[in-house]
Structure formats: structure tokens, C-alpha cells
mmCIF file of C-alpha atoms and ligand atoms in Angstrom:
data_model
loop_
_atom_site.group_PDB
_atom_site.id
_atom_site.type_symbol
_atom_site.label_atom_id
_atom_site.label_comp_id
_atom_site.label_asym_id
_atom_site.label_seq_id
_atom_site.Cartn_x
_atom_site.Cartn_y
_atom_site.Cartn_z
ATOM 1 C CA UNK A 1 19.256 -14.608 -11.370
ATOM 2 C CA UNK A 2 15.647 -13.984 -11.969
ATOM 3 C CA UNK A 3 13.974 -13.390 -8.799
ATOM 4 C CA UNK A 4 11.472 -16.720 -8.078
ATOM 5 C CA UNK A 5 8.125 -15.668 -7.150
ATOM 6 C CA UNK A 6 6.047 -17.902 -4.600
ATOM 7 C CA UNK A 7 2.120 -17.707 -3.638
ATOM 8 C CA UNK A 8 1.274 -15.339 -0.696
ATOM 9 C CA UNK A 9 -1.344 -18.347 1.014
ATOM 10 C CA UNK A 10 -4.923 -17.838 -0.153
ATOM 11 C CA UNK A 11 -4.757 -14.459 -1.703
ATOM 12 C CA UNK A 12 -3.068 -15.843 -5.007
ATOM 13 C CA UNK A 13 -0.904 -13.277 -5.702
ATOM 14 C CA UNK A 14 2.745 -14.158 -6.757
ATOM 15 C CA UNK A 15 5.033 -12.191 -5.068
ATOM 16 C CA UNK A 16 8.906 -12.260 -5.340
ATOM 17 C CA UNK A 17 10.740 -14.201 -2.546
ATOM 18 C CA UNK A 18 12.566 -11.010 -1.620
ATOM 19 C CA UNK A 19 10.555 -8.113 -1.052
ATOM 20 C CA UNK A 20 11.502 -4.315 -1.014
ATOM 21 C CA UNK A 21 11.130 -2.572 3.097
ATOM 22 C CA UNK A 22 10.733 0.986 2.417
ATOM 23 C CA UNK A 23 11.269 2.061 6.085
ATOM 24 C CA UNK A 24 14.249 3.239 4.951
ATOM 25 C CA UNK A 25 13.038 5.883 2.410
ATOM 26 C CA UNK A 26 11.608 7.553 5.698
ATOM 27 C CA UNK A 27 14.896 7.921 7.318
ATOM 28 C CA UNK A 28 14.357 5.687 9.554
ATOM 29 C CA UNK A 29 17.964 3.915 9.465
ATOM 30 C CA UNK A 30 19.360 7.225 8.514
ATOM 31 C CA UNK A 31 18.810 10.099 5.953
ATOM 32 C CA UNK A 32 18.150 8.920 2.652
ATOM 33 C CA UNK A 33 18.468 11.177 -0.662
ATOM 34 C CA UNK A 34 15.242 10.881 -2.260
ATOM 35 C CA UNK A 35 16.917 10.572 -5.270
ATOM 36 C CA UNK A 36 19.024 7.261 -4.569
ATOM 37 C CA UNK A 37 15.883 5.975 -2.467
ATOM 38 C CA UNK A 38 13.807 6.348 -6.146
ATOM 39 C CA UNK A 39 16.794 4.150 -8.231
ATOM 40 C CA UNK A 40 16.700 1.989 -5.667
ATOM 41 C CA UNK A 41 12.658 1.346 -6.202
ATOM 42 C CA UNK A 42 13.161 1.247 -10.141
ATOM 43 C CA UNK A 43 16.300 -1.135 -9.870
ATOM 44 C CA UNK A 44 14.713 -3.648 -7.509
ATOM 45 C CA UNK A 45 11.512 -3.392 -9.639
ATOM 46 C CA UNK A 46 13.862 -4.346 -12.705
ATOM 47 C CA UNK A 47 15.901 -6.740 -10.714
ATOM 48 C CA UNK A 48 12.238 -8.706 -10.937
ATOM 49 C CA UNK A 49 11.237 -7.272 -7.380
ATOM 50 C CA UNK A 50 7.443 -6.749 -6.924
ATOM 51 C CA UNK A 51 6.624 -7.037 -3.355
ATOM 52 C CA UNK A 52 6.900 -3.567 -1.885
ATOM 53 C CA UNK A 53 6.009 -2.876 1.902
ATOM 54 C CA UNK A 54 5.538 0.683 3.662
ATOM 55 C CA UNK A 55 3.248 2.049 6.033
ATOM 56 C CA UNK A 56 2.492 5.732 7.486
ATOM 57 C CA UNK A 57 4.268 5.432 10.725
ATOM 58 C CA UNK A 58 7.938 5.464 8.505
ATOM 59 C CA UNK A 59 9.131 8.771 8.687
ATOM 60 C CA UNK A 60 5.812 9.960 9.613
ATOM 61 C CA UNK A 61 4.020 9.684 5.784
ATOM 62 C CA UNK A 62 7.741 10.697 5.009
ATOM 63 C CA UNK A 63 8.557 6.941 3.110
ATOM 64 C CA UNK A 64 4.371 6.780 1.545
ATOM 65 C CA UNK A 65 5.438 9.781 0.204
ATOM 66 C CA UNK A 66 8.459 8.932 -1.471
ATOM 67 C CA UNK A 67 7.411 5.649 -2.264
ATOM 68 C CA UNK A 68 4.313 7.081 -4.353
ATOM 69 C CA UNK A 69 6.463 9.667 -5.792
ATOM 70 C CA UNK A 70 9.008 6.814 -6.958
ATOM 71 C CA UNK A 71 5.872 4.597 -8.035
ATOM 72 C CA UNK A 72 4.680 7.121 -11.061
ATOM 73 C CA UNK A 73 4.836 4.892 -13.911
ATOM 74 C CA UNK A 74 5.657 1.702 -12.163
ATOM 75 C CA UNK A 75 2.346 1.188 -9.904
ATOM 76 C CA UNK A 76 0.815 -1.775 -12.540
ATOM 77 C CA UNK A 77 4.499 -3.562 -11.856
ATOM 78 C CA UNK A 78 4.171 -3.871 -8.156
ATOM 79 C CA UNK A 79 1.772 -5.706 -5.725
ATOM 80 C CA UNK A 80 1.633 -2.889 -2.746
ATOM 81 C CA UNK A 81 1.192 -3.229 1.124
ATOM 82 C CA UNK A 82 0.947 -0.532 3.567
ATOM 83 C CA UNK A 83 -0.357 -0.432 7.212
ATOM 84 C CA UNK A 84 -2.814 1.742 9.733
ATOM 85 C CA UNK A 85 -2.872 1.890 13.012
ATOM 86 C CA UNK A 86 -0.039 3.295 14.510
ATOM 87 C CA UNK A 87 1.332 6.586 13.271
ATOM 88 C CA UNK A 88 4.369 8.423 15.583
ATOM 89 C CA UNK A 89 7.211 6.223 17.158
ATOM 90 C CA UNK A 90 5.499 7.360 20.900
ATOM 91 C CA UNK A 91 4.483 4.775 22.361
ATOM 92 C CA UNK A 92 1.984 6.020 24.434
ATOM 93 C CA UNK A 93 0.455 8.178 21.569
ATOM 94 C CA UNK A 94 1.585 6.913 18.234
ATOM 95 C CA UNK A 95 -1.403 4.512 18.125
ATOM 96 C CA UNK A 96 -4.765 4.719 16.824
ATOM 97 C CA UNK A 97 -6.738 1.805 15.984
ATOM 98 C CA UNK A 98 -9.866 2.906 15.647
ATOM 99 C CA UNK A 99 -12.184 2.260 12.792
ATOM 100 C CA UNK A 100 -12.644 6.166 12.166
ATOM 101 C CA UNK A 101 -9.133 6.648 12.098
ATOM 102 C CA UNK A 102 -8.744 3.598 9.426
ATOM 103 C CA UNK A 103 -10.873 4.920 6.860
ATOM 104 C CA UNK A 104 -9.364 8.339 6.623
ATOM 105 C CA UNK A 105 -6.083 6.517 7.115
ATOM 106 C CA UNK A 106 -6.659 4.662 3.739
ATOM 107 C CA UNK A 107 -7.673 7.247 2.030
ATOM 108 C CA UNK A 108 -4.476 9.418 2.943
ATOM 109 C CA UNK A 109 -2.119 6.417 2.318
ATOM 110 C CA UNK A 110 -3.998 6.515 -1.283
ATOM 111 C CA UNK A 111 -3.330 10.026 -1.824
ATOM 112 C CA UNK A 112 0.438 9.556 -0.698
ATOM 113 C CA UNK A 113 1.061 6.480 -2.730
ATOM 114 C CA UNK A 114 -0.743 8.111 -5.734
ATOM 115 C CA UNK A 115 -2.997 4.781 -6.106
ATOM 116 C CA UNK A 116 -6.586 4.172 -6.309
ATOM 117 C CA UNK A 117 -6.027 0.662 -4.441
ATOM 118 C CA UNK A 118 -3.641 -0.885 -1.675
ATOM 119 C CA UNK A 119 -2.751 -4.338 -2.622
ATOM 120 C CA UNK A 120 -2.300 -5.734 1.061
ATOM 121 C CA UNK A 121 -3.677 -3.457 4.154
ATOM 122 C CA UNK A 122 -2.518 -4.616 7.654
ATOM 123 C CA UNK A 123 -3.053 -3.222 11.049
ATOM 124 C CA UNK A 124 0.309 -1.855 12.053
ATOM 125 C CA UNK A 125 2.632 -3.709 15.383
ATOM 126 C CA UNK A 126 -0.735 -5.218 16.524
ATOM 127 C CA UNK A 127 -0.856 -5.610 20.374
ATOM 128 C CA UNK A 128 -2.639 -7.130 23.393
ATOM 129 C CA UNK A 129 -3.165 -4.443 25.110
ATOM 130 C CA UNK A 130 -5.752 -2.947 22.089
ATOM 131 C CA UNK A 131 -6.991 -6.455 21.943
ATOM 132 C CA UNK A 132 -10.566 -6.222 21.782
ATOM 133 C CA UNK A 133 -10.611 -2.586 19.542
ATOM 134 C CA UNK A 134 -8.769 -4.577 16.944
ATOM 135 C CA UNK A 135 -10.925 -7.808 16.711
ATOM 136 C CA UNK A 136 -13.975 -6.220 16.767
ATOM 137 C CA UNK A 137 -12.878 -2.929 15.122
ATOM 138 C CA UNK A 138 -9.909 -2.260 12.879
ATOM 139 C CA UNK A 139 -10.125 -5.493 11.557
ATOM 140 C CA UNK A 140 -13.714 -5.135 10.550
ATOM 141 C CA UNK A 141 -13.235 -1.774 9.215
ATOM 142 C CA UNK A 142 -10.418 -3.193 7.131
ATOM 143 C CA UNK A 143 -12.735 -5.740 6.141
ATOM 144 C CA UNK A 144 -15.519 -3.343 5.116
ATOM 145 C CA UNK A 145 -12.590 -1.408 2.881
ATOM 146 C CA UNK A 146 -11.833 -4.941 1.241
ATOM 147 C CA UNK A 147 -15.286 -4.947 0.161
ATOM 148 C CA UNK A 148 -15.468 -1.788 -1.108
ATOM 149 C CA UNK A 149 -12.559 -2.837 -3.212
ATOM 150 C CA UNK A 150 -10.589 0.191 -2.028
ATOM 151 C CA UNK A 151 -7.742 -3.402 -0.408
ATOM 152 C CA UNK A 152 -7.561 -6.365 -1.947
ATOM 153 C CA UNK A 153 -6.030 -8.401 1.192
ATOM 154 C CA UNK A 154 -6.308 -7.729 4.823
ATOM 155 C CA UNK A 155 -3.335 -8.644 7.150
ATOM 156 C CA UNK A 156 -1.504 -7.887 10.663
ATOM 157 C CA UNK A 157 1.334 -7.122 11.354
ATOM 158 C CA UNK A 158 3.576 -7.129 14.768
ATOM 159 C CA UNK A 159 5.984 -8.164 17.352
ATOM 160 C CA UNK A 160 4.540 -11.076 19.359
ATOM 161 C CA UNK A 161 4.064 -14.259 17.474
ATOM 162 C CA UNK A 162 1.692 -15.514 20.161
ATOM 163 C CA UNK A 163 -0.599 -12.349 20.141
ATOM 164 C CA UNK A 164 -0.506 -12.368 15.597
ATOM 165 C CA UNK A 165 -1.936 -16.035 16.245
ATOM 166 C CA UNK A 166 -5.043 -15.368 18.556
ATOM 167 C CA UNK A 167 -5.717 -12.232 16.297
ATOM 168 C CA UNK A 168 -5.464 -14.668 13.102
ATOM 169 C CA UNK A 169 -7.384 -17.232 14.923
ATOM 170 C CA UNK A 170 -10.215 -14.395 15.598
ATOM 171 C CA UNK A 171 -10.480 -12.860 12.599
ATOM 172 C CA UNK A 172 -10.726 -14.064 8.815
ATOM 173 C CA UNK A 173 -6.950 -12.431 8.046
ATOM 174 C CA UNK A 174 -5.088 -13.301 4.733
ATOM 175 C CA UNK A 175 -1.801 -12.027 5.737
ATOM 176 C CA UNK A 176 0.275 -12.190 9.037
ATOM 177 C CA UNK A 177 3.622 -10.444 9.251
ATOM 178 C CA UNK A 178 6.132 -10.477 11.859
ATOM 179 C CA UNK A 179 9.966 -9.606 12.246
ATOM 180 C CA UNK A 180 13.315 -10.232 13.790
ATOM 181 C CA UNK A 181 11.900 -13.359 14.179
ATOM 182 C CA UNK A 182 13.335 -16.066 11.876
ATOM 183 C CA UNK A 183 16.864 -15.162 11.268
ATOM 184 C CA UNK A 184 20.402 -16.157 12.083
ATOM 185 C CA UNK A 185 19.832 -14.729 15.654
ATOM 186 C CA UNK A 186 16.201 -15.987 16.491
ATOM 187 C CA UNK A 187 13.644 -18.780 14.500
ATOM 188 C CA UNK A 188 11.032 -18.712 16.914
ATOM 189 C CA UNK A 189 8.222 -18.150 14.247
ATOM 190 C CA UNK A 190 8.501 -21.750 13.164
ATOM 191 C CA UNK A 191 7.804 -22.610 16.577
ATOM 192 C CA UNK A 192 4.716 -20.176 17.103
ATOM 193 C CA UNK A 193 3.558 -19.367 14.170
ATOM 194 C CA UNK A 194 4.478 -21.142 10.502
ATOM 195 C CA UNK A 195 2.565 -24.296 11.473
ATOM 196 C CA UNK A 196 -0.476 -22.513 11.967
ATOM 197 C CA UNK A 197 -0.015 -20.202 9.115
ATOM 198 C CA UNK A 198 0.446 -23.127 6.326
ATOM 199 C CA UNK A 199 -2.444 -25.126 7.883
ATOM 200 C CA UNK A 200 -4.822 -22.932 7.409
ATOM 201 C CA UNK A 201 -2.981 -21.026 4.120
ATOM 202 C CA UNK A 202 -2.448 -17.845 5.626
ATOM 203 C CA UNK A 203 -0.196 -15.758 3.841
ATOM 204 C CA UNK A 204 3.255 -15.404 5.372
ATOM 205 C CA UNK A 205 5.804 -12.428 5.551
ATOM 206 C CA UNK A 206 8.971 -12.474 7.024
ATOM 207 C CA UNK A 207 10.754 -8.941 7.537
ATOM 208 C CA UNK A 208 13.806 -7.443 9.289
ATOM 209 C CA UNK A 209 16.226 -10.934 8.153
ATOM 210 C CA UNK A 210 19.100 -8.854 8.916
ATOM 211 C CA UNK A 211 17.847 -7.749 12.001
ATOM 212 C CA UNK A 212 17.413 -4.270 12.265
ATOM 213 C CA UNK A 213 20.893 -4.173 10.406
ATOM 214 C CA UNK A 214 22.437 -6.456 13.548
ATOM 215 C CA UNK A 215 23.070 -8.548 10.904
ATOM 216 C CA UNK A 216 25.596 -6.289 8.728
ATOM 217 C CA UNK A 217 29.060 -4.672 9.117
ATOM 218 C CA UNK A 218 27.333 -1.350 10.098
ATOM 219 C CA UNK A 219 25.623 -2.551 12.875
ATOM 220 C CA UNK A 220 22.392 -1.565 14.804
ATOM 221 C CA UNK A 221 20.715 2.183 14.481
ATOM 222 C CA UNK A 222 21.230 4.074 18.290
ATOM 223 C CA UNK A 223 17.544 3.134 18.843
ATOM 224 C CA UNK A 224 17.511 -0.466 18.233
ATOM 225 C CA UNK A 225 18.491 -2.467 21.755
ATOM 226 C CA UNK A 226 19.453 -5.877 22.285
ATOM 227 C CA UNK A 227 20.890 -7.632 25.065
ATOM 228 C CA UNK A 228 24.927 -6.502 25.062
ATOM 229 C CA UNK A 229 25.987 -9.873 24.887
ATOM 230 C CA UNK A 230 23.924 -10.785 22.123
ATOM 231 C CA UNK A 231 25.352 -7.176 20.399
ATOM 232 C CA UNK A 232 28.842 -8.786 21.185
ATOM 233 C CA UNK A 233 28.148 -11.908 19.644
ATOM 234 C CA UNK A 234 27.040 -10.062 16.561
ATOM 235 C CA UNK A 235 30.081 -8.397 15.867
ATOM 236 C CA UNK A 236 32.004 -11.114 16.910
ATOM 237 C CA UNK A 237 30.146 -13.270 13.851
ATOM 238 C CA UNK A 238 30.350 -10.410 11.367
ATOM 239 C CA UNK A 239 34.161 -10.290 12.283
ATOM 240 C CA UNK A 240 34.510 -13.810 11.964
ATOM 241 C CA UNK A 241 32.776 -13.734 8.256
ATOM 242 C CA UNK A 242 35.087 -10.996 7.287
ATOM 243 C CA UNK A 243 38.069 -12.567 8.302
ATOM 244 C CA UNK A 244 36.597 -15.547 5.587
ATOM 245 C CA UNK A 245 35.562 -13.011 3.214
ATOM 246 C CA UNK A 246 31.813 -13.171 3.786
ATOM 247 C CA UNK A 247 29.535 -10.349 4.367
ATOM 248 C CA UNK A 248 27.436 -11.563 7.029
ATOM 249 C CA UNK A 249 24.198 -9.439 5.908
ATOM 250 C CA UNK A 250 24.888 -11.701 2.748
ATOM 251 C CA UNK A 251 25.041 -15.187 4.979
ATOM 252 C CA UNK A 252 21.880 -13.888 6.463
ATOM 253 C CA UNK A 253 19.857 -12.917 4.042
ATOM 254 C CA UNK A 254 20.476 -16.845 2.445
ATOM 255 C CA UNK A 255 19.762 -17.803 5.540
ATOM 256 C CA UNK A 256 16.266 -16.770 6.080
ATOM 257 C CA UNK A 257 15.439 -16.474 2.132
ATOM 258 C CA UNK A 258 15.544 -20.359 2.956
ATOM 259 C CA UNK A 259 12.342 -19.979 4.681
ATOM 260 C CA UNK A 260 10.156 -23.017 3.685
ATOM 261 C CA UNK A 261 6.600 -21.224 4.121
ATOM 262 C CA UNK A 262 6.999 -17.737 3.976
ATOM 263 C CA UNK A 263 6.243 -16.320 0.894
ATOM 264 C CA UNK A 264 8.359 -12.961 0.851
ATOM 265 C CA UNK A 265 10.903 -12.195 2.771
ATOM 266 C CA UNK A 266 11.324 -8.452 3.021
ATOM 267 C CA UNK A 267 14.832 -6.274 3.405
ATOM 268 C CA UNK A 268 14.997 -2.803 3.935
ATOM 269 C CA UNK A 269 16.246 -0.870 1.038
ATOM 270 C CA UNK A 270 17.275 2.882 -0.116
ATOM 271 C CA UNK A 271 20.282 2.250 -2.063
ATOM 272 C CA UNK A 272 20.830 1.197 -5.524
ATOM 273 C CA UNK A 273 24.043 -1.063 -3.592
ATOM 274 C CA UNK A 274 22.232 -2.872 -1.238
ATOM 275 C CA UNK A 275 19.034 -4.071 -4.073
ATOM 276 C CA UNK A 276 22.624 -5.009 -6.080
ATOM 277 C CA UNK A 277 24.021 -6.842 -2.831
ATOM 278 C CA UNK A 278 20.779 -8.588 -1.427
ATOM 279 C CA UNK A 279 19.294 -9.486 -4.904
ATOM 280 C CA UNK A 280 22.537 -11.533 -5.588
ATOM 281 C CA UNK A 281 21.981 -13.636 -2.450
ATOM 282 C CA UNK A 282 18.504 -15.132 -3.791
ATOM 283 C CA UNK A 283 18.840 -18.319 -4.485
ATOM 284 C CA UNK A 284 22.576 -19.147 -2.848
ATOM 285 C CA UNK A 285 22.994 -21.949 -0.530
ATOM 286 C CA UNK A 286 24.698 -20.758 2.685
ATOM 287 C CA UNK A 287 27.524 -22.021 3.093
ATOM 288 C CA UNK A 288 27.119 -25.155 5.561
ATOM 289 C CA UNK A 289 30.371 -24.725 7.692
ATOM 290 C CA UNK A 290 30.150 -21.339 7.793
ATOM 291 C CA UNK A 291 26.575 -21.220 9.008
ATOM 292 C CA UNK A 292 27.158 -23.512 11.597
ATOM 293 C CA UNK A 293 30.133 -22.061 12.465
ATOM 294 C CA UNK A 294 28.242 -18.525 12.952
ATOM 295 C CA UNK A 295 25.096 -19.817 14.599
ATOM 296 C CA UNK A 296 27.559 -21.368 16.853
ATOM 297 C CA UNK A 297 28.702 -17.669 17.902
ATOM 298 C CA UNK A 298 24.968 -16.229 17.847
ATOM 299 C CA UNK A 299 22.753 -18.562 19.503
ATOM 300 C CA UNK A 300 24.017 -18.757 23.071
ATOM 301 C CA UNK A 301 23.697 -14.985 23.267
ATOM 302 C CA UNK A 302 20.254 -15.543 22.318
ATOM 303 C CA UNK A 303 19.477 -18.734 24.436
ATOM 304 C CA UNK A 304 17.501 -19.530 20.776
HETATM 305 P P1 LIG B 401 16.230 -5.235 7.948
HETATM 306 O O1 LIG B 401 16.743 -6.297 8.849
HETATM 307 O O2 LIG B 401 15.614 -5.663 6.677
HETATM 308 O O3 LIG B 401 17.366 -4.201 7.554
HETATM 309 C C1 LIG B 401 17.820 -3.174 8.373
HETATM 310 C C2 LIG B 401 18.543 -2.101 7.556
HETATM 311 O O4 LIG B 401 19.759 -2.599 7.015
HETATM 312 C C3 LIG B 401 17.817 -1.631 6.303
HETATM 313 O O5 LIG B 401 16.792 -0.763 6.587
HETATM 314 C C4 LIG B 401 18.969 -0.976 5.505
HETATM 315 O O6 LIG B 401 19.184 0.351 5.952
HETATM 316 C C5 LIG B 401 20.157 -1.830 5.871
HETATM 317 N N1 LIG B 401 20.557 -2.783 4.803
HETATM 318 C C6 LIG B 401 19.784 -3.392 3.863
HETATM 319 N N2 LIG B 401 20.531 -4.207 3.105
HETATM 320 C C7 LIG B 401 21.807 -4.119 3.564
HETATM 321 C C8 LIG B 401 23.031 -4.746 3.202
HETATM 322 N N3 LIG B 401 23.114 -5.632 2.206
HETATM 323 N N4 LIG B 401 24.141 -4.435 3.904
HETATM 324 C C9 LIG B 401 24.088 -3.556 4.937
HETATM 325 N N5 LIG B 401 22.952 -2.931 5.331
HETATM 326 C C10 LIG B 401 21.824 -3.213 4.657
HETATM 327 O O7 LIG B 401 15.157 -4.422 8.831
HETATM 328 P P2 LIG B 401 13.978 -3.471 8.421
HETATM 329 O O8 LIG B 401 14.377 -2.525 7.361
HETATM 330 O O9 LIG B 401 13.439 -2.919 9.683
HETATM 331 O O10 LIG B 401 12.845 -4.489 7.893
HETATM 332 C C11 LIG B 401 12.543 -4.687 6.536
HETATM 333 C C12 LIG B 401 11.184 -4.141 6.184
HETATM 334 O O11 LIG B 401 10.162 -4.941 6.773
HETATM 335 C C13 LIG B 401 10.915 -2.716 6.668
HETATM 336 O O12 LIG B 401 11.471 -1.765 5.794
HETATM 337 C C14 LIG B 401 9.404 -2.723 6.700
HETATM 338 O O13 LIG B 401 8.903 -2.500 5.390
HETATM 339 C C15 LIG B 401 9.078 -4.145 7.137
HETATM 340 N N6 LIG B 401 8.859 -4.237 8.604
HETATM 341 C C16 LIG B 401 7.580 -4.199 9.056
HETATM 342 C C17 LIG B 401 7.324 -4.242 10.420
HETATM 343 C C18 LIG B 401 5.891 -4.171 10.893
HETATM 344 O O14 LIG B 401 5.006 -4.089 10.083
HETATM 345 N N7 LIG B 401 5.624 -4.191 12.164
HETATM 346 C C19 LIG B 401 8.382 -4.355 11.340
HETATM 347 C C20 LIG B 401 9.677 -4.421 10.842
HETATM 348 C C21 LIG B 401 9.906 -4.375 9.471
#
């Protein structure tokens, strides 16, 4: 089916309800061939796919890169986010949010992604302890790149729902992102953060519905940790949807594409199979008995 498109809150641009993760085409889940990764891009786009999210820290430039190169020709189809702000998976160096470092960050995301403008630019896993620096200097720096017309949109991105909401509450953001955070295993963004978000008509992004791949017959990557019980309970659900002939990265993806506010909800992607697979779960119902059934299995693990 054709992809539906929905409005990303007050920036007006129409993006499709599933939107293409490119974390993957910077081996992050895994070594990609740069050649599937690219059919991947141009089958989503055709698929009607036109939301496409990256950001410097994948791969370490490694998925920008690939990304542009896959872009040539196809830039004009696609609305474009990337990120600044953090740069190496070390957490004690990886970050850099100052205002310096975003304005040559956006002009080596440009050079990577072979674009004269990024579509949506958002400070990268935003967190309290760089508080202050990012209210009154990454976001403003952002801002002063909007104006130049070098962004269009200026958002944040991150982990704690709690922290995205004082930052949005600060600062004149259009976008918020956040992940693993309204899925089969956890909603809490409806509790934190989608009220706030459609009241004021902030543009909402859901990412990671599967997860982290929890969420699939492969399970999670050696560096993603949850709770064993709650890794337990996942296999025990994917198990379960197997035995009824169910994919459960399928179940979940229809699960959170069922998101009421959020305008894109983005999936990790660097094979031609898995645009094929999660593509064909837009607009499916879940099926009730099955949910509730899995949910059943999940959520005490989770104490959601
Ligand atoms: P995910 O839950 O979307 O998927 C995890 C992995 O599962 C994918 O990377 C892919 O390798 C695999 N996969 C995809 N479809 C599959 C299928 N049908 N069956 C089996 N496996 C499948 O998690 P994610 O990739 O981390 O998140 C999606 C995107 O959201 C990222 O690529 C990134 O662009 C964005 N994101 C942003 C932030 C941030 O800004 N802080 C954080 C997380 C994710």
C-alpha cells in the first residue's frame, strides 16, 4: 500500500508514517555491504518512503557517508535529518556540544550527505548533565544555522523523556525525538511527553519500535543491555508469535505505527528485505488477541 504521509507539528512538512534509520548503513547492527545498504535507500524511497534519519556519530561519518553516496539523484525525493553533538560511542569523550563544534559539524554533514541543506538538524542524545551548554548554546547555534537557511527545522533528540521536555520547554524546538520508548515493551512517551508535544504542535518522532532489534527473531546486538528477565520475556514472545506464524518485528512495528501523534515512526534499515518486510506492516491492524496475548508476556518484565 502507498505509504500515508502525516504533518511533522508546525514545520509542515509531510513525511511518511514510516521513516528510513540509517544507523545501520554505519555498521552499527552489523556490517552492511554498501551496495545492499544503497537498494535499500532507493527501494524504500520507491516504496513512497521520504523520511530519512542519520547523524555523524553512526559508524563514525561511516552511515552520512553512505547515505550521501546513495542520495545522488534522489536528494529532491527525500526530506533529510541528521544530528550534532555527539560524535564517538565514548561516553566520556564522544560528546561535543559546543556551538564551534556545530557549525563545522554542519558543514561536514553537508559535505558527507552531498547537500547544500539539512532538512531537520537536532542535537544528538541530549542530556542533563550538558544542560545549560545546550539551552544557551547548541540550540542557539542551531538556531542561527536555521536562519542562515543552511536547516530548515531544529530538533532534539535523546533518551530521557523528562530531560527532551524541559529542553523543549526552554527553547523554541520544532522537533523532539526519542526511542525505545513507545513500543510493545515500554509506552512511557505518552505519559511524559505526547501530551505536551501535540499541545503545543511540536513535531514528533518515534524511533527504535523494534527495540534495538529486541523486538525480532535475531535478537539484541552484544552491546544493547536490558534487564535478563525482560531479554527472557522477549524471546519468550517472539517464540510464542512463531509458534502462530507471526513475526514479532512485524506485530511490533503495527504496534507502534499506531501511534496517534507521532508523525514518523522510524526503523532501522540496510536491506532491500527488511524495507520489503516493514513497509508491508503500514497500515495493518495488529491482531487484537495476539497483542494482548504478547503484551501479556512483555510487560511484567518491564513493570510498564
Ligand atoms: P530499531 O528498533 O528500528 O531496529 C533495530 C535493528 O533491527 C535495525 O537497525 C535493523 O538492523 C534490524 N531490523 C530492521 N527491520 C527488521 C526486521 N523486519 N526484522 C528483523 N530485523 C530488522 O532500532 P534503531 O535502528 O536503533 O532505530 C531506528 C532509527 O532511529 C536509527 O537508525 C536512527 O536513525 C534513529 N535513532 C535515533 C536515536 C537518537 O537520535 N538518539 C536513537 C535511536 C534511534
Amino acid at each position: 500500500m502507498e505509504i500515508p504521509r502525516r504533518v511533522l507539528g508546525k514545520t509542515g512538512l509531510k513525511v511518511s508514517m514510516l521513516g528510513f534509520g540509517a544507523s545501520p548503513l554505519g555498521d552499527e547492527f552489523g556490517v552492511t555491504d554498501e551496495g545492499e545498504g544503497t537498494r535499500a535507500v532507493h527501494y524504500a524511497i520507491e516504496r513512497g518512503i521520504n523520511y530519512f534519519d542519520v547523524a555523524p556519530l553512526y559508524g563514525e561519518t561511516l552511515a552520512e557517508t553512505r547515505l550521501g553516496r546513495a542520495l545522488v539523484g534522489y536528494r529532491h525525493k527525500v526530506i533529510l535529518a541528521t544530528k550534532c553533538g555527539e560524535y564517538t560511542n565514548d561516553l566520556k569523550t564522544g560528546f561535543d556540544f559546543s556551538a564551534q563544534r556545530v557549525f563545522r559539524s554542519v558543514e561536514e554533514s553537508l559535505r558527507r550527505l552531498r547537500t547544500d541543506h539539512i532538512d531537520v538538524y537536532q542535537a544528538h542524545d541530549i542530556h542533563a548533565e550538558y544542560r545549560s551548554q545546550i539551552i544557551s548554546e547548541t540550540l542557539p547555534a542551531m538556531l542561527r544555522l536555521k536562519e542562515a537557511g543552511k536547516v530548515r527545522f531544529v530538533g532534539i533528540t535523546g533518551d530521557s523523556l523528562s530531560f527532551l521536555r524541559e529542553v523543549a520547554e526552554a527553547v523554541d524546538v520544532d522537533t523532539v525525538l526519542s526511542f525505545c520508548h513507545y513500543d510493545l515493551l515500554d509506552t512511557s512517551l505518552d505519559q511524559v511527553l505526547t501530551p505536551y508535544l501535540s499541545r503545543r504542535g511540536i513535531g514528533q518522532i518515534n524511533a527504535s519500535p523494534l527495540h534495538m532489534r529486541v523486538l525480532t527473531n535475531t535478537g539484541a546486538p552484544d552491546w544493547y543491555k536490558l534487564p535478563l528477565a525482560t531479554m527472557e520475556a522477549a524471546q519468550k514472545a517472539a517464540r510464542y508469535c512463531r509458534q502462530h506464524g507471526v513475526d514479532i518485528s512485524d506485530l511490533a512495528l503495527q504496534f507502534a505505527l499506531q501511534h496517534p501523534y507521532a508523525a514518523t515512526t522510524l526503523v532501522g534499515m540496510s536491506r532491500v528485505a527488511h524495507v520489503e518486510r516493514n513497509t508491508s506492516a503500514v497500515g495493518v491492524t495488529p491482531d487484537p488477541q495476539l497483542l494482548s496475548e504478547i503484551l501479556a508476556i512483555l510487560r511484567p518484565s518491564t513493570g510498564c
